[in-house]
Structures are given as structure tokens and as C-alpha cells.
Amino acid sequence: FFSSRMKHDPPASSSANAPPQPAAKAKKKKGPKEGPPPPAAQKDLWKTKLCNNWQHGSCHWGPQCSFAHGEKELRHADRQAELDPEQSPNARMWLPPGADAAAQQRDFASDFDPNFIVPGRVANKSAELVHAVNDFHFAMVNDFDRNEFYRTAMRQVITPESKVLEIGTGSGLLAMTAARLGCKWVIAVEANRHMAALARENIKLNNLSDKITVLSKLSTELEPEDLPDKPDVLISELFGTLLLGESALDYIHDCRTRVLAPRAKIVPPLGCQMATLIECKQLESITSVTEWGGLDLRHLNALQDTATVVFTKQYGFRFSTVPHTMVAPPVRILEVDFEKADPAEMQSEGRFEIMAEHTGIVHAVLLTWEAFGHDKCASMSTHPSESSFQRDMQWGQALQLIEDTQAGDGSQPVPFRVTKGEPLLLIVRYAEDRVVLQFELRRRAPQNATTQPGLGAAT
Amino acid sequence: FFSSRMKHDPPASSSANAPPQPAAKAKKKKGPKEGPPPPAAQKDLWKTKLCNNWQHGSCHWGPQCSFAHGEKELRHADRQAELDPEQSPNARMWLPPGADAAAQQRDFASDFDPNFIVPGRVANKSAELVHAVNDFHFAMVNDFDRNEFYRTAMRQVITPESKVLEIGTGSGLLAMTAARLGCKWVIAVEANRHMAALARENIKLNNLSDKITVLSKLSTELEPEDLPDKPDVLISELFGTLLLGESALDYIHDCRTRVLAPRAKIVPPLGCQMATLIECKQLESITSVTEWGGLDLRHLNALQDTATVVFTKQYGFRFSTVPHTMVAPPVRILEVDFEKADPAEMQSEGRFEIMAEHTGIVHAVLLTWEAFGHDKCASMSTHPSESSFQRDMQWGQALQLIEDTQAGDGSQPVPFRVTKGEPLLLIVRYAEDRVVLQFELRRRAPQNATTQPGLGAAT
């Protein structure tokens, strides 16, 4: 049952079955382009040669690589496509890995050298799906506290009359949990047809096929006629390392406005994105240099990146395994009521007055989130003190390094030293998609320091 | 000194200074293409739309994404370039991040939303360089045991008459260490001009400018006239998570055959790639499922990836933080004498007879490497028991999940259970580049079990 890539032919259906087009346009606004185009010299050469490093299996710059990762990425040097935003209704939304609607799917087996062996059970599955399942899906399903949070939160709203819609069912776990709690029916949507088939197998194995119907499509493709009635409970777990990193609000808002019953319950109903200033000497040891062996190496610090939000999964360590101190209490930079919020109303910037409760260096902003059930007691958090190995392997946390932008001559980043009681201003800016974000930390004049310690108040 | 991307213009020199072309062809062999082309339907759509997930900052499938990551990656749907291998002399070699020779460089600032702020000191540097330095370079320089290994290994060969060449000097640390040990001179090559400038600043700061000359080029571009004389000592640290992941042997062999003195000393002279069968329940908990809450979820296991070598940095945890057991002693799958080896003579496959010393489940093959000085006592290892936080953040280890390919019906991966004393065969296969690799574990018939426990003998 093993086949090497040389022997592998894609299934005949892959070109015969044209991928479905999204039936519903969740967002129609015509956003501006993402900044100026690159200089012509760069643009013309982009992805016109194979990446040597990728061929060696260790390309450090990943998605941003200017070389082609595989022959399929190779582009002709003098052509450049322009996207019409009207043709990409979901252009700003995260798409689940392996979504059939993505069209450009390739088989997992195509990632391997002809000399290698690929198990037949995965060879013809979407490469994106297989990589994503192995990157975080197994860990997610084994995050038992996550599962228990959902069971508790669902128990608070599900009755024997509940008509439940789940978006992004994956293995079928949450749909089956809802069915076991005793609802009327569950419709579970899953964007990849192979994953949908596996969910149906799990559901059959657990004798729940009479309660649960799996539809193989994106939730934005759902039409009222796909459903026996308007669902009055929506379940979803569309959270990334950032609360809105997988466009949870966009997908839920789309369901709310198009297919759910009025006043439908959303599980979970509330989410909160937190930002915490932290001191962490161990983080400093992998993000800056001083000296070694009597050699002063400080000029390398000119390349320190204080602009990017980096996931702990990208660094490669669990944040709970390194000692760190909170310099100020966590700030709630975003509170989302999934039963009411409209993504179109999200702000492009937030400003929060805080006060240092610890004398030291602010090395970074730590980003975590928390989701709540309707009773506000049941909760699930990505904070390092509450996360587990499995949770860290699916989500982890995000970090942005902080420098003192008001000090120094700009040739080197200056550490942001604070003293206990010092008033600070934390600014968060959102990209056009209102998901990607960036922080800036400033000092405030003492006379403006009216905020109570412990409260991160929006100004 | 901060500029947002909207205000940022690339330096005037970026298009005026055409990137240098490699002067030397390190490898001229015309290799076969990497397997069959994708089906036309997939090929035609590759990278023709923007990736929604990438725009949200959380694309899980990274370099393999079939969507364009940024407008610059967008390609026209019906054109496909073909590379002439003769025009890509180094097509099989890893290129250092931000190498000027790569030509398709873009500025770091171009990665950010117009609403974001990018420090002026990094805004116009190569994005690849900045991302790589922040991903592993700071950690590497702060791996003091690594630095000490190099100082010890260099001390064994450097004399006051030594003429030293370093390839890939980065911050200049190893070149300065060689100079401090008292050699005649050091020529240090560095592929990125901004990094070369920073190395020169560090060297000046440490009053070593009279001993060290930094050349801004790839070592494969070195010409004899670049050097005052033939170097008799070559220093380099071109190791990846895999020993040969950054083409160390290719680069060193190129220097040996073109620019070094006969019988020049290579530091380090020896490297060894190790593979160890391990049992690790915690790894199992993020790579497979059983059940939760009375729900059997086993069908998801059909997507378990037992074909890919995955770095612990990609999973997002330090392997030393999870309990694990060696099922058999480490196997030396590759020993490289950098003073003698020829990359053209590397084998495409290795077979090793081993014997289980532990009854349990083989969850994975753990890949680590070790490098040695000329006295064979000084050594540096990526093994979890010898690695530090800083070393794990630059290298970490690699893992490939193992299944019992000789059991089951192929619909699900079957755990590879072994009993103490059981004879096994570990097969390693190399891709065309002889760097990317893949393992297969088989059982051997007992009558062939002549290998002593503790020795991984090549068959």
C-alpha cells in the first residue's frame, strides 16, 4: 500500500471535478492594494529561479522566499498578474488548509523526491491538508481541556430542540459532542472533501450518523436550502495563535447574517485578545548579542526585528519553559462578542494607558487570548500559565520585541527600561485585514498618569 | 529614524547595482528534474491568487502554499518558465539568506502593512537576511559552547604563519577568534553586503581590521586573485539542523579544489550525522489520536505523515523538554571527512542493521549530528542531552515519524512495536541533492541478526 511519487498518478477526478466556486460573497468591500509594488528590477525576477535552500529542505525564510519553492512556483520573468478584488470575495479571509474551494490543490505525494516512499493512504490527499493536520490538528484534538471547554459551553445552550450548525468540523469531534449532549440535529461543514469523508467515518464509528450530516463545503458557500431549518446554535473553533487569526469573526458574521435563526447562540460567544509587557532574559539571549571571548559583537543588533509579531511555534520553544516576568498587568486590546460584532466596524488602532508594576526591561509584548462560555465562568486560554503541551503545539503564543524608539540615534535598538510606577502608552495598529497587528510602546508624561495600576484602560 | 512602508523608497543603488553573477561553477552536473510536473490543471493555477491565510499572518503550509504570498509572487495563469540547469551552476546548493548573488532581494520594509512602523536601521536591508538573523543568528552567536568548540578546534591548527579563510563570517565572530589566536591573516567572505559591512564594524570595534579582510561575495565566487596567497586553514560553520543541510560539503569541496593550499586544514574536519530510534509518548500525543469523551476518533490517523523529516523548530518545542527513551543506540548514518570527501561520491541509500535494546514503540527517528576537532576530543553536538536553549533555537533536531509498514491493511498507520533483542533494518534514502533524506524501518529475520547490540554496522 505504499507508492513512491514516480508511480503515483493523481486521481482521474482531480481535473474532471472543477472546484466549487464560493456561492456567497461574505465581504464585498474593495480594499486598497497592500502598499506600493516592488521596484521593477525585483518584481521582474520574483520566483523566476528555483530556491536552492528549499531543495535542500531548509529554507529559512519560508513563505517570503523570493525564489521558487518547486518548479510549480516558477513564474515567467516579464509577466505579472493583477487580481480584481471583485473576483475574490473572500480575499481578506483566512481559508482552511486544503479547502476544496482553493482550487490550486496539489497532492501530498508531489512534495517528495522520486527516491522516497509515501504511504498510499495520504499520497493523493491535499498536501496542505496533510501538513496542517500534522502541524496542529492532532495536538488540537488531544487538547482535552479545549474539548471539555466546548462541551461545557455547549451544555449551557443546547436543548433537545437545538438545531446546531458547526463550521470547520475536521475530525467531527465537536459535532459529535453536541449530538451526545442531545440536540435535534447537527449540520457540520468541512471545507476539504477528504477530511469530510474522515469525519463521516468517525461519526459512523460512534453511531451518530442519524444525528449529524457533514457537508463538504466552506461555510461561506452554505445556502439556506442546504439546511433543514435555520440553525439556532452555531459551534466553531476558528481560533489561531491570534484570536482572529483564522478570520473567526468574518466566518461567524457571515453565518449570522445569512443562515442562522435570529438570536442564535454562538459557541463560544466571547473572545478576548490580551497583550502583556514581559521581561525575559532568555528571550534576550536569542534576539540580541553583547560579547563573547572578549569580542564586542554589538553591531549585529542593528538587524534586530522589533516590527514583526512572531509565533512561539516559529521560534521553536514553549514560552512556559522560559522564566519571564510581567512588567505590567495584561491589557485587553480587543474584546469580541461573536453574537453581535461586525467586522466592518473594527478599528485600525487602539491606545492603552498602562503603568509599570516592575522595574526592569520590557523585552517583548506577549500575545495570548481567552474565550468564554455564556456563563463567563467556562473559559479557555492560550496564556503560558494555562496552556498545555498539546495547546502550545497547536496555538502557542505570539511575541513582538520591544525597543525604546524614543532613545538612541537609531543605529541600534535601545532596550526599553522601565521603573515601577512609570506611566506607559501601548499602541496597537491593525493591518487592512484587521487581523495582522503591530505594537508600539511609548512613555507617557507623568502628569497624564491617571490610570490605576492593574487596569488597562482604553484612552 | 522610523519610517513606515508608505514613506519608504528603496535605495537608489538597488537597481543601479546589478547583483554579481557567480564567477565559479562549483557543480556542473546536469541533474534530472525533480519528478513529473503537476497535472496541467494544478500547474496552470499555481500562485495565481493571493493566499488569504498569508494575508492574515498565519499560513500553516508556508513554502508549499499553492497561493501567492504577496502580490510579488502572483504569476500569470498560462505561462511557466523552464530552468536550464546549465544556467544555474549552484542549483543544488543551499544559498545563505540574503546572498547578494540571489538577485531577487527585496527590502524588509516591503513585508509590512502601510499602517505599520519599520525601524529605519532594518527597513532597507534584505528581508531574507533580517528574518534569518532573527530566526537563528542571534541564538547562534550566543551559543557559547559552539564558540568555544571553534576556538578549541582552531587552536589545534592555527600557528603564527597560518593564512586563514573563513566562509560565511556573519558577525565576524569566528574570523576575529582566529585573529586573536595569532594567525598571519584572515580573509572572511560574507554573501550579503549589509552583513559584510556589520562584520567590518565589529572587526574595527575590536581593533582587528589590520588582520582581517571581509570580502562581500559567495565563496563560490572567490577567485585566486581575491587572496594574497593560498589559505592553509579553512574555517566555516555551515551546518543546518541536518549536518549537510546548508551544503557544507559542497562549499568546502569547492574551496578545497579551487582556492586552498594543498593539505589545508579544515575546521571542523569531521562531522557525523546520527539517527536514533526513540519512544516518546508526548510526541504521540501531537501526532495521532485515540478517543476523547467516549468518542472514537481513530479515522483521523489516516492523515498521519510518516514520510517527512520535520524539524523540532517546526513543531515548536525543544526535544529535551519531553521525556523520551532510546529504543536502540544511535546509528552513524553518515561520516564526513571535510578534508577528503567528494560530494559527487555520496551514496543514494544506506542500510543499517540494528537491534532493539528496549521493548516498546518506535515513534520516530531522531536526527542529530556531531562535529569534531582534529584531536577528536573537542566536539559539538545537537543531541538533546547536549544542546542548550540557544543551540536548540538555531538548530534543534529533526524527527521522522515511524509506522510499521509491514503490518495492517494500509488504511491506518500501525505503531511499530519492538521487543528487546529484536533485529531491525534501518534504511535511509537520499534525494537527488544528497541532503534531503527519508527513513524506513523494517524487521529483519532473526537468523540474520549477527550485529552486536550497540553497533550500527553498515550492511
Short mmCIF file of N, CA, C and O in Angstrom, two decimals, chain A residues 240-286:
data_model
loop_
_atom_site.label_atom_id
_atom_site.label_comp_id
_atom_site.label_asym_id
_atom_site.label_seq_id
_atom_site.Cartn_x
_atom_site.Cartn_y
_atom_site.Cartn_z
N GLY A 240 -6.80 31.06 15.85
CA GLY A 240 -5.39 30.83 15.55
C GLY A 240 -4.55 31.21 16.74
O GLY A 240 -5.05 31.36 17.85
N THR A 241 -3.25 31.36 16.52
CA THR A 241 -2.39 31.86 17.59
C THR A 241 -2.88 33.25 18.01
O THR A 241 -2.82 33.61 19.18
N LEU A 242 -3.38 34.00 17.03
CA LEU A 242 -4.13 35.22 17.33
C LEU A 242 -5.61 34.88 17.35
O LEU A 242 -6.07 34.05 16.55
N LEU A 243 -6.36 35.52 18.24
CA LEU A 243 -7.79 35.22 18.37
C LEU A 243 -8.50 35.24 17.03
O LEU A 243 -9.31 34.36 16.71
N LEU A 244 -8.21 36.26 16.21
CA LEU A 244 -8.90 36.40 14.92
C LEU A 244 -8.04 35.93 13.75
O LEU A 244 -8.34 36.23 12.59
N GLY A 245 -6.96 35.20 14.05
CA GLY A 245 -6.00 34.80 13.01
C GLY A 245 -6.59 33.92 11.93
O GLY A 245 -6.06 33.83 10.83
N GLU A 246 -7.69 33.22 12.22
CA GLU A 246 -8.33 32.38 11.20
C GLU A 246 -9.68 32.97 10.78
O GLU A 246 -10.58 32.26 10.34
N SER A 247 -9.80 34.29 10.92
CA SER A 247 -10.99 35.02 10.46
C SER A 247 -12.27 34.55 11.13
O SER A 247 -13.34 34.53 10.50
N ALA A 248 -12.19 34.16 12.41
CA ALA A 248 -13.38 33.67 13.13
C ALA A 248 -14.53 34.66 13.03
O ALA A 248 -15.67 34.27 12.74
N LEU A 249 -14.25 35.94 13.23
CA LEU A 249 -15.34 36.92 13.22
C LEU A 249 -15.98 37.03 11.84
O LEU A 249 -17.20 37.12 11.72
N ASP A 250 -15.16 36.99 10.79
CA ASP A 250 -15.71 37.09 9.43
C ASP A 250 -16.63 35.89 9.13
O ASP A 250 -17.73 36.06 8.61
N TYR A 251 -16.16 34.69 9.46
CA TYR A 251 -16.97 33.50 9.17
C TYR A 251 -18.25 33.47 10.00
O TYR A 251 -19.33 33.14 9.50
N ILE A 252 -18.13 33.80 11.29
CA ILE A 252 -19.31 33.76 12.16
C ILE A 252 -20.31 34.84 11.74
O ILE A 252 -21.51 34.60 11.67
N HIS A 253 -19.79 36.03 11.43
CA HIS A 253 -20.67 37.12 10.99
C HIS A 253 -21.41 36.74 9.71
O HIS A 253 -22.61 37.01 9.56
N ASP A 254 -20.70 36.08 8.80
CA ASP A 254 -21.34 35.64 7.56
C ASP A 254 -22.48 34.67 7.85
O ASP A 254 -23.58 34.79 7.28
N CYS A 255 -22.26 33.72 8.75
CA CYS A 255 -23.33 32.77 9.12
C CYS A 255 -24.49 33.49 9.80
O CYS A 255 -25.66 33.22 9.51
N ARG A 256 -24.15 34.39 10.71
CA ARG A 256 -25.19 35.12 11.45
C ARG A 256 -26.11 35.86 10.50
O ARG A 256 -27.34 35.86 10.65
N THR A 257 -25.54 36.51 9.51
CA THR A 257 -26.34 37.37 8.63
C THR A 257 -27.03 36.60 7.52
O THR A 257 -28.00 37.10 6.95
N ARG A 258 -26.59 35.37 7.23
CA ARG A 258 -27.17 34.67 6.08
C ARG A 258 -27.96 33.41 6.41
O ARG A 258 -28.96 33.13 5.76
N VAL A 259 -27.49 32.61 7.39
CA VAL A 259 -28.12 31.29 7.54
C VAL A 259 -28.66 30.98 8.94
O VAL A 259 -29.44 30.04 9.08
N LEU A 260 -28.26 31.72 9.96
CA LEU A 260 -28.71 31.37 11.31
C LEU A 260 -30.07 31.98 11.62
O LEU A 260 -30.48 32.98 11.02
N ALA A 261 -30.76 31.38 12.59
CA ALA A 261 -32.00 31.95 13.11
C ALA A 261 -31.67 33.23 13.88
O ALA A 261 -30.56 33.38 14.40
N PRO A 262 -32.63 34.17 13.96
CA PRO A 262 -32.38 35.38 14.76
C PRO A 262 -32.07 34.98 16.20
O PRO A 262 -32.63 34.03 16.73
N ARG A 263 -31.19 35.72 16.82
CA ARG A 263 -30.77 35.48 18.20
C ARG A 263 -30.21 34.07 18.42
O ARG A 263 -30.34 33.50 19.50
N ALA A 264 -29.61 33.50 17.39
CA ALA A 264 -28.96 32.19 17.55
C ALA A 264 -27.81 32.32 18.55
O ALA A 264 -27.18 33.37 18.66
N LYS A 265 -27.59 31.25 19.29
CA LYS A 265 -26.48 31.23 20.24
C LYS A 265 -25.19 30.87 19.50
O LYS A 265 -25.17 29.95 18.68
N ILE A 266 -24.13 31.60 19.80
CA ILE A 266 -22.82 31.31 19.22
C ILE A 266 -21.94 30.70 20.32
O ILE A 266 -21.89 31.23 21.43
N VAL A 267 -21.28 29.60 20.00
CA VAL A 267 -20.37 28.95 20.97
C VAL A 267 -18.97 28.90 20.38
O VAL A 267 -18.78 28.29 19.33
N PRO A 268 -17.99 29.55 21.03
CA PRO A 268 -18.13 30.37 22.23
C PRO A 268 -18.61 31.77 21.86
O PRO A 268 -18.29 32.26 20.78
N PRO A 269 -19.32 32.43 22.76
CA PRO A 269 -19.88 33.75 22.44
C PRO A 269 -18.87 34.90 22.56
O PRO A 269 -19.05 35.93 21.93
N LEU A 270 -17.84 34.71 23.36
CA LEU A 270 -16.93 35.82 23.65
C LEU A 270 -15.47 35.41 23.52
O LEU A 270 -15.09 34.30 23.89
N GLY A 271 -14.67 36.36 23.03
CA GLY A 271 -13.23 36.15 22.97
C GLY A 271 -12.51 37.44 23.30
O GLY A 271 -13.04 38.53 23.08
N CYS A 272 -11.32 37.30 23.82
CA CYS A 272 -10.58 38.47 24.27
C CYS A 272 -9.11 38.31 23.90
O CYS A 272 -8.49 37.30 24.26
N GLN A 273 -8.57 39.27 23.17
CA GLN A 273 -7.15 39.25 22.83
C GLN A 273 -6.38 40.06 23.87
O GLN A 273 -6.72 41.21 24.11
N MET A 274 -5.38 39.44 24.49
CA MET A 274 -4.62 40.09 25.55
C MET A 274 -3.20 40.39 25.08
O MET A 274 -2.62 39.63 24.30
N ALA A 275 -2.64 41.49 25.61
CA ALA A 275 -1.24 41.84 25.35
C ALA A 275 -0.57 42.14 26.68
O ALA A 275 -1.12 42.90 27.49
N THR A 276 0.58 41.54 26.92
CA THR A 276 1.27 41.71 28.20
C THR A 276 2.73 42.08 27.97
O THR A 276 3.43 41.41 27.21
N LEU A 277 3.17 43.15 28.62
CA LEU A 277 4.59 43.52 28.55
C LEU A 277 5.37 42.56 29.43
O LEU A 277 5.03 42.36 30.60
N ILE A 278 6.42 41.96 28.87
CA ILE A 278 7.17 40.99 29.65
C ILE A 278 8.68 41.27 29.62
O ILE A 278 9.21 41.81 28.65
N GLU A 279 9.31 40.88 30.72
CA GLU A 279 10.77 40.84 30.78
C GLU A 279 11.18 39.38 30.70
O GLU A 279 10.60 38.54 31.38
N CYS A 280 12.15 39.07 29.85
CA CYS A 280 12.53 37.67 29.64
C CYS A 280 13.98 37.62 29.17
O CYS A 280 14.27 37.83 28.00
N LYS A 281 14.89 37.36 30.11
CA LYS A 281 16.32 37.34 29.78
C LYS A 281 16.64 36.26 28.76
O LYS A 281 17.53 36.42 27.92
N GLN A 282 15.91 35.15 28.82
CA GLN A 282 16.21 34.06 27.90
C GLN A 282 15.82 34.44 26.46
O GLN A 282 16.48 34.06 25.51
N LEU A 283 14.75 35.22 26.35
CA LEU A 283 14.37 35.71 25.02
C LEU A 283 15.46 36.66 24.50
O LEU A 283 15.82 36.63 23.32
N GLU A 284 15.99 37.48 25.41
CA GLU A 284 17.08 38.39 25.04
C GLU A 284 18.26 37.62 24.46
O GLU A 284 18.90 38.08 23.51
N SER A 285 18.50 36.41 24.99
CA SER A 285 19.67 35.64 24.57
C SER A 285 19.52 35.04 23.18
O SER A 285 20.48 34.49 22.64
N ILE A 286 18.33 35.12 22.59
CA ILE A 286 18.19 34.64 21.20
C ILE A 286 17.75 35.76 20.26
O ILE A 286 17.45 35.52 19.10
#
